Structure formats: C-alpha cells, structure tokens
Coordinates of C-alpha atoms in Angstrom, one line a residue:
X1002 CA 0.0 0.1 0.0
X1003 CA 1.4 3.5 -1.0
X1004 CA 1.0 5.0 2.5
X1005 CA 4.2 6.8 2.2
X1006 CA 2.9 8.6 -1.0
X1007 CA -0.1 9.8 0.7
X1008 CA 1.9 10.8 3.8
X1009 CA 4.3 12.7 1.7
X1010 CA 1.4 14.6 0.0
X1011 CA -0.1 15.3 3.4
X1012 CA -3.7 15.4 4.2
X1013 CA -4.3 17.9 1.7
X1014 CA -3.3 16.0 -1.5
X1015 CA -5.4 12.8 -0.8
X1016 CA -8.3 12.9 -1.5
X1017 CA -15.7 24.0 -3.6
X1018 CA -15.2 26.4 -5.8
X1019 CA -12.6 26.1 -8.5
X1020 CA -9.7 28.5 -7.3
X1021 CA -8.7 31.0 -9.9
X1022 CA -6.8 29.5 -12.8
X1023 CA -6.7 26.0 -11.2
X1024 CA -9.1 23.8 -13.0
X1025 CA -8.7 25.4 -16.2
X1026 CA -10.9 27.6 -18.5
X1027 CA -11.0 27.1 -22.3
X1028 CA -10.3 30.0 -24.4
X1029 CA -10.2 28.0 -27.7
X1030 CA -12.8 25.9 -29.4
X1031 CA -13.7 22.3 -29.3
X1032 CA -14.8 21.8 -32.9
X1033 CA -17.4 23.2 -35.4
X1034 CA -20.9 23.6 -34.1
X1035 CA -19.7 22.1 -30.7
X1036 CA -18.9 18.9 -32.1
X1037 CA -15.9 17.1 -31.0
X1038 CA -13.0 17.1 -33.4
X1039 CA -11.8 13.8 -34.8
X1040 CA -8.7 12.4 -33.4
X1041 CA -7.0 11.9 -36.7
X1042 CA -7.2 15.6 -37.6
X1043 CA -6.6 18.9 -36.1
X1044 CA -10.2 20.3 -36.6
X1045 CA -11.3 22.4 -33.8
X1046 CA -7.7 23.2 -32.7
X1047 CA -5.9 25.1 -31.4
X1048 CA -7.3 24.9 -28.0
X1049 CA -5.7 27.1 -25.2
X1050 CA -6.4 26.1 -21.6
X1051 CA -5.2 28.2 -18.5
X1052 CA -4.3 25.8 -15.7
X1053 CA -2.8 26.8 -12.3
X1054 CA -1.4 30.2 -13.7
X1055 CA 0.0 28.5 -17.0
X1056 CA -1.4 29.1 -20.3
X1057 CA -1.0 26.1 -22.7
X1058 CA -2.1 25.5 -26.3
X1059 CA -3.0 22.2 -27.9
X1060 CA -2.7 22.2 -31.7
X1061 CA -4.0 18.8 -31.8
X1062 CA -5.2 16.0 -29.4
X1063 CA -2.4 14.5 -27.2
X1064 CA -1.4 10.9 -28.2
X1065 CA 1.4 10.2 -25.5
X1066 CA -0.2 10.9 -22.1
X1067 CA 1.7 10.0 -18.9
X1068 CA -0.5 10.0 -15.8
X1069 CA 1.2 10.5 -12.5
X1070 CA 0.3 8.8 -9.2
X1071 CA -0.8 11.4 -7.0
X1072 CA -2.6 8.9 -4.7
X1073 CA -5.6 9.3 -7.0
X1074 CA -7.4 7.5 -10.0
X1075 CA -9.3 10.7 -11.0
X1076 CA -7.1 11.4 -14.0
X1077 CA -6.9 7.9 -15.4
X1078 CA -10.5 7.3 -14.7
X1079 CA -11.7 10.4 -16.5
X1080 CA -9.5 9.6 -19.5
X1081 CA -11.1 6.1 -19.5
X1082 CA -14.6 7.3 -19.3
X1083 CA -13.9 9.5 -22.2
X1084 CA -12.9 6.6 -24.3
X1085 CA -9.1 7.8 -24.4
X1086 CA -7.4 4.4 -23.1
X1087 CA -5.3 4.4 -26.3
X1088 CA -3.7 7.7 -25.6
X1089 CA -2.2 6.5 -22.3
X1090 CA 1.4 5.5 -22.7
X1091 CA 2.2 5.3 -18.7
X1092 CA -0.1 5.2 -15.9
X1093 CA 0.8 5.0 -12.3
X1094 CA -2.6 5.4 -10.7
X1095 CA -4.5 2.5 -9.0
X1096 CA -6.7 2.1 -6.2
X1097 CA -7.0 -1.8 -6.6
X1098 CA -10.8 -1.6 -6.8
X1099 CA -13.6 0.5 -8.2
X1100 CA -17.3 0.8 -7.9
X1101 CA -17.6 1.1 -11.7
X1102 CA -17.7 -2.4 -13.2
X1103 CA -14.6 -3.3 -15.0
X1104 CA -12.8 -0.1 -14.3
X1105 CA -10.0 -1.6 -11.9
X1106 CA -9.2 -4.4 -14.4
X1107 CA -9.0 -1.6 -17.2
X1108 CA -6.5 0.5 -15.2
X1109 CA -4.6 -2.5 -14.1
X1110 CA -4.1 -3.5 -17.7
X1111 CA -2.7 0.1 -18.6
X1112 CA 1.2 0.2 -19.5
X1113 CA 3.3 1.3 -16.4
X1114 CA 6.5 2.1 -18.6
X1115 CA 8.8 -0.2 -16.6
X1116 CA 9.8 2.8 -14.4
X1117 CA 11.6 2.7 -11.2
X1118 CA 9.5 5.1 -9.1
X1119 CA 11.1 7.4 -6.5
X1120 CA 10.5 7.5 -2.9
X1121 CA 7.3 9.4 -3.3
X1122 CA 6.1 6.5 -5.6
X1123 CA 6.0 8.6 -8.6
X1124 CA 7.7 9.0 -11.8
X1125 CA 11.2 10.9 -11.5
X1126 CA 12.5 13.5 -13.8
X1127 CA 14.7 11.6 -16.2
X1128 CA 12.2 8.7 -16.4
X1129 CA 9.4 11.2 -17.3
X1130 CA 11.3 13.0 -20.1
X1131 CA 12.6 9.4 -21.5
X1132 CA 8.7 8.7 -22.2
X1133 CA 8.5 11.5 -24.8
X1134 CA 5.1 12.7 -23.5
X1135 CA 3.0 15.2 -25.0
X1136 CA 0.7 15.7 -22.1
X1137 CA 1.5 14.9 -18.4
X1138 CA -1.4 14.7 -15.8
X1139 CA -0.9 15.4 -12.2
X1140 CA -3.4 15.4 -9.3
X1141 CA -1.6 18.3 -7.5
X1142 CA 1.4 20.7 -8.1
X1143 CA 3.5 18.3 -6.0
X1144 CA 3.9 16.2 -9.1
X1145 CA 5.7 19.1 -11.0
X1146 CA 8.0 20.1 -8.1
X1147 CA 11.5 20.1 -9.2
X1148 CA 12.7 20.0 -5.5
X1149 CA 11.3 16.5 -5.2
X1150 CA 13.1 15.3 -8.3
X1151 CA 10.2 15.8 -10.6
X1152 CA 10.1 17.2 -14.2
X1153 CA 8.9 20.9 -13.8
X1154 CA 6.1 22.1 -16.1
X1155 CA 8.7 24.5 -17.7
X1156 CA 11.0 21.3 -18.4
X1157 CA 8.2 19.6 -20.0
X1158 CA 7.3 22.4 -22.1
X1159 CA 10.9 22.5 -23.3
X1160 CA 10.5 19.1 -24.6
X1161 CA 7.2 19.8 -26.4
X1162 CA 4.9 18.4 -23.5
X1163 CA 1.7 20.3 -21.9
X1164 CA 1.0 19.6 -18.3
X1165 CA -2.2 19.6 -16.3
X1166 CA -2.9 19.9 -12.7
X1167 CA -6.3 18.8 -11.6
X1168 CA -9.0 21.1 -9.9
X1169 CA -8.0 22.3 -6.4
X1170 CA -4.5 20.7 -6.9
X1171 CA -2.9 24.1 -7.6
X1172 CA -2.0 24.8 -3.8
X1173 CA -2.5 21.2 -2.9
X1174 CA -5.6 22.1 -0.6
X1175 CA -8.4 19.7 -1.6
X1176 CA -10.6 20.8 1.6
X1177 CA -12.6 23.1 -0.8
X1178 CA -13.3 20.4 -3.5
X1179 CA -16.8 19.5 -4.6
X1180 CA -18.4 17.6 -7.3
X1181 CA -18.2 20.5 -9.5
X1182 CA -14.4 19.9 -9.7
X1183 CA -15.2 16.4 -11.1
X1184 CA -17.3 18.1 -13.8
X1185 CA -14.4 20.5 -14.5
X1186 CA -11.9 17.8 -15.0
X1187 CA -14.2 16.1 -17.3
X1188 CA -14.8 19.4 -19.4
X1189 CA -11.3 20.2 -19.5
X1190 CA -10.2 16.8 -20.8
X1191 CA -13.1 17.0 -23.2
X1192 CA -11.6 20.3 -24.7
X1193 CA -8.1 19.0 -24.6
X1194 CA -8.8 15.9 -26.7
X1195 CA -11.7 17.2 -28.7
X1196 CA -14.3 14.9 -27.1
X1197 CA -16.4 17.8 -25.4
X1198 CA -19.7 16.3 -26.5
X1199 CA -19.0 12.9 -24.9
X1200 CA -17.9 14.8 -21.7
X1201 CA -21.0 16.9 -21.6
X1202 CA -23.1 13.7 -22.0
X1203 CA -21.2 12.1 -19.2
X1204 CA -21.8 15.1 -16.9
X1205 CA -25.6 15.3 -17.8
X1206 CA -26.2 11.7 -17.0
X1207 CA -24.3 11.7 -13.8
X1208 CA -26.1 15.0 -12.6
X1209 CA -29.4 13.6 -13.5
X1210 CA -28.8 10.4 -11.4
X1211 CA -27.6 12.6 -8.5
X1212 CA -30.5 15.0 -8.8
X1213 CA -32.9 11.8 -8.5
X1214 CA -31.3 10.7 -5.3
X1215 CA -31.2 14.1 -3.8
X1216 CA -35.0 14.6 -4.5
X1217 CA -35.9 11.2 -3.0
X1218 CA -33.9 12.0 0.3
X1219 CA -34.8 15.5 0.6
X1220 CA -36.7 16.4 3.9
X1221 CA -35.4 13.1 5.6
X1222 CA -33.3 13.3 8.8
X1223 CA -29.6 13.5 8.0
X1224 CA -27.6 10.8 9.7
X1225 CA -24.1 11.5 10.9
X1226 CA -21.5 9.6 8.9
X1227 CA -18.0 8.9 9.8
X1228 CA -15.7 8.8 6.5
X1229 CA -12.4 7.1 6.9
X1230 CA -9.6 5.7 4.8
X1231 CA -8.9 1.9 5.8
X1232 CA -5.7 1.0 7.3
X1233 CA -4.4 4.4 6.7
X1234 CA -1.9 6.6 8.8
X1235 CA -1.6 10.2 8.1
X1236 CA -0.7 11.7 11.6
X1237 CA 0.2 10.9 15.2
X1238 CA -3.2 9.7 16.6
X1239 CA -4.9 6.6 16.4
X1240 CA -7.3 7.9 13.8
X1241 CA -5.4 10.4 11.4
X1242 CA -7.4 9.4 8.2
X1243 CA -10.8 10.7 9.2
X1244 CA -12.2 12.9 6.5
X1245 CA -13.3 16.3 7.7
X1246 CA -13.9 18.5 4.6
X1247 CA -13.7 18.2 0.8
X1248 CA -15.8 16.6 -2.0
X1249 CA -16.7 13.8 0.4
X1250 CA -19.0 16.3 2.2
X1251 CA -20.5 17.4 -1.1
X1252 CA -21.4 13.8 -1.9
X1253 CA -22.8 13.1 1.6
X1254 CA -25.2 16.0 1.3
X1255 CA -26.6 14.7 -1.9
X1256 CA -26.9 11.2 -0.4
X1257 CA -29.0 12.8 2.6
X1258 CA -26.2 12.6 5.1
X1259 CA -23.9 14.9 7.0
X1260 CA -20.2 14.5 8.0
X1261 CA -19.8 13.7 11.7
X1262 CA -16.3 15.1 11.9
X1263 CA -16.7 18.1 9.6
X1264 CA -15.6 20.5 12.4
X1265 CA -12.8 18.5 13.7
X1266 CA -10.2 20.0 11.4
X1267 CA -9.9 23.1 9.0
X1268 CA -8.1 20.8 6.4
X1269 CA -9.3 17.8 4.6
X1270 CA -8.4 15.3 7.3
X1271 CA -8.6 15.2 11.1
X1272 CA -6.1 13.6 13.3
X1273 CA -8.2 12.3 16.2
X1274 CA -7.6 10.3 19.4
X1275 CA -9.7 7.1 20.1
X1276 CA -11.3 8.8 22.9
X1277 CA -12.6 11.6 20.6
X1278 CA -13.8 9.1 18.1
X1279 CA -15.6 7.0 20.7
X1280 CA -17.3 10.0 22.0
X1281 CA -18.9 11.0 18.6
X1282 CA -22.4 10.3 17.5
X1283 CA -21.9 8.2 14.3
X1284 CA -24.9 6.9 12.6
X1285 CA -23.3 5.3 9.7
X1286 CA -19.7 4.6 8.5
X1287 CA -18.3 5.0 5.0
X1288 CA -14.8 3.3 4.5
X1289 CA -12.6 4.3 1.7
X1290 CA -10.0 1.8 0.2
X1291 CA -6.9 2.9 -1.2
X1292 CA -5.1 -0.3 -2.3
X1293 CA -6.5 -2.1 0.8
X1294 CA -7.2 -5.7 -0.1
X1295 CA -10.1 -6.1 2.5
X1296 CA -11.6 -2.8 3.4
X1297 CA -14.8 -4.7 4.5
X1298 CA -12.9 -6.2 7.4
X1299 CA -11.5 -2.9 8.5
X1300 CA -15.2 -1.6 8.6
X1301 CA -16.4 -4.5 10.6
X1302 CA -13.4 -4.0 13.0
X1303 CA -14.4 -0.3 13.6
X1304 CA -18.1 -1.2 14.2
X1305 CA -16.8 -3.9 16.8
X1306 CA -14.4 -1.5 18.4
X1307 CA -17.3 1.1 19.0
X1308 CA -20.4 -0.7 19.8
X1309 CA -22.0 2.4 21.2
X1310 CA -22.2 3.7 17.7
X1311 CA -25.7 3.7 16.1
X1312 CA -23.9 2.6 13.0
X1313 CA -22.5 -0.5 15.0
X1314 CA -26.0 -1.3 16.3
X1315 CA -27.6 -1.3 12.8
X1316 CA -24.3 -2.6 11.2
X1317 CA -24.6 0.5 8.8
X1318 CA -21.4 0.7 6.6
X1319 CA -20.5 1.3 3.1
X1320 CA -17.4 0.4 1.4
X1321 CA -16.2 2.8 -1.5
X1322 CA -12.9 3.6 -3.4
X1323 CA -12.7 5.8 -6.4
X1324 CA -16.5 7.1 -6.6
X1325 CA -16.2 9.3 -3.6
X1326 CA -13.3 11.2 -4.6
X1327 CA -12.4 13.5 -7.6
X1328 CA -13.4 11.8 -10.9
X1329 CA -16.4 10.8 -13.2
X1330 CA -18.1 8.5 -10.9
X1331 CA -19.4 10.5 -8.0
X1332 CA -23.0 9.6 -8.9
X1333 CA -22.1 6.0 -7.8
X1334 CA -20.9 7.0 -4.5
X1335 CA -24.1 9.2 -3.8
X1336 CA -26.5 6.4 -4.8
X1337 CA -24.7 3.6 -2.6
X1338 CA -24.6 6.0 0.4
X1339 CA -28.1 7.0 0.0
X1340 CA -29.1 3.4 -0.2
X1341 CA -27.5 2.8 3.3
X1342 CA -28.7 5.9 4.9
X1343 CA -32.4 6.0 3.5
X1344 CA -33.2 2.5 2.1
X1345 CA -36.9 3.4 2.6
X1346 CA -36.9 6.5 0.5
X1347 CA -35.1 4.9 -2.3

C-alpha cells in the first residue's frame, strides 16, 4: 500500500469552488458547432487552456499521455470514461478496486512504462522525459515540483509536452473540493482531446442520477456519517485518516447525510484520538479503500471497536474507493451511500 506517498502529499493531497486558474478555463474551441474534433485531424484546434497560472495551447489531441500517481485515480478514470485509453503510454494510478464494473481491471491493464519510481511512489524527472510525453497529468502541483526530483512544467514544455494539474490541486488544498471539480476535470479533458460532446453527455447523465437521489432523500433526517480511509495513517493519533472536509461532504449532502467530523479540522483530514472518536455520534460508516485488499474487514473491525455507535447497532456501513473522490463516478457514491442511509426513501 502506498501509504508513504499519501503521507508525503499530506492530508491536503489525497483525496468548492475552483480557485482562479486551477481547474482550467477554455479560451479556444472544441470543434465546429460544438462537435468533438476527430482524433486523426486537427479540426477544432488550437485549444488554449489556462491551468494553475500557466496558459498552454494544444494544436491537436495528445497521443502520448503520462498519468502520475498522486494517490488518485481521478485522472486515469476520467480518460477511460472519455474513451481515451489508447492515448495513455504510462499510468501510475491505481486503487486496486472500483465501484464501476470493469474499471479496476481496465486500469490494471494500462502500461506502466517499466519505470523505477522514486520515494514518493511516482515518476522521477529523467524517467518522465524518457517517455517523450505530449501531456502529463498530475493530481496536484506536487507532481511538478523540481525540489522533489520531478520534471517541472517548464522542463516538460521545453520538450514539447503540455502539463495539467487537476482542480483544487494548484495549492494542494483539497478541502474546498466539490463535485463541480469532477465536472471541470471532465470538461477540461473533453476540450483538450476534442471530445467535449462525450464529456457533456457523461456530466448530464451523472447530474441526473444525483438529482434523482437528492430529490428522494430531501426532507429526511440527515444521519451523521464517519468517512475514513481504511488501514491508513497520516498523523500521530490512532485515527489520522478521518475525513473532515472536501468533496466527500458534497457527496454526503446529496445522499442525505452529514459528516460527523466536519468541524474536527480546518483541512481535509482530522487527526483524532480514540477517545474523541468514541465520544462522537456516528450513525453510519463510510470506509474508503486505497489499495487495501480487505476494506470490509476494516469496517467490521471499527464497528466492533465502537459498539455504542448507532452505526454499530445497525451494522450500517458502506465500502467505497474511487467514486467518492474527484473523478467521473461521483453519482455512484451518492447512490450507494443514500441506499444505506435512506433505504426506505429509495
């Protein structure tokens, strides 16, 4: 398990409003009459995107994409959802599981480039440049930090490669992230690859499913939910991977719930003692797996450890992975959590 990678990124980089210039805003076109450009031509290009303070121009759809680890699958899942698997020459992202049928196997089958990763479990500078990428995707600005041995955005630009930092990753503070950032990532990749029509279709379908769930649970009592990464340590206390803020809370709200530990930290994660966790009212548990082979066992262990929780008395838990973070599948998380919190309403 890449716990060291997450610890290096800190509580702000693992899994709001898009900060200025972070998610990107298109200043170009995506094709005549809004139609996606064909991959074999440059129709609809150039496309200019401003991303985390850097303006970059695409003269055609990228064909050699490198996806950095970043303790995320947001970027690789977005490309796969858009039908762009054949553009990926190296992918270092994986959660080991997914709520989307076939997604985990599809990610596993992608090329890894036979690269020796650095201590942050990611692609070092020379290995990156050797891939001859024309686009490099990173979850946060950390992946382009030269001090940590990574190729910088300027160095990539010098070899003809564009670079992209996902929404809320500019300053590595994901506490403001919402589902709107997942839409932004899809839209930006749609523009970059000339498949905006498909991106908008995916967004509309997801939004419709989320709206349907939200409508059904509207007016229901909002259970208090603990969201925690399974078998993960990010701080000094017994419970240092408890979610406080971020996209998770936006998803909980649409599912008819609320975060039991939202006020426990100003950042994305809270570092809590066992006593603090034991004293909290927890009506349901959401366990997030990051390359944990048995997150269900972890969920059951927690419920047994805190029998006073309403969650323990009702055996109320959900195990998720990629759908509850940035990416194209937030509707799946909303549906699965709502089914547990409000089974009668759905």
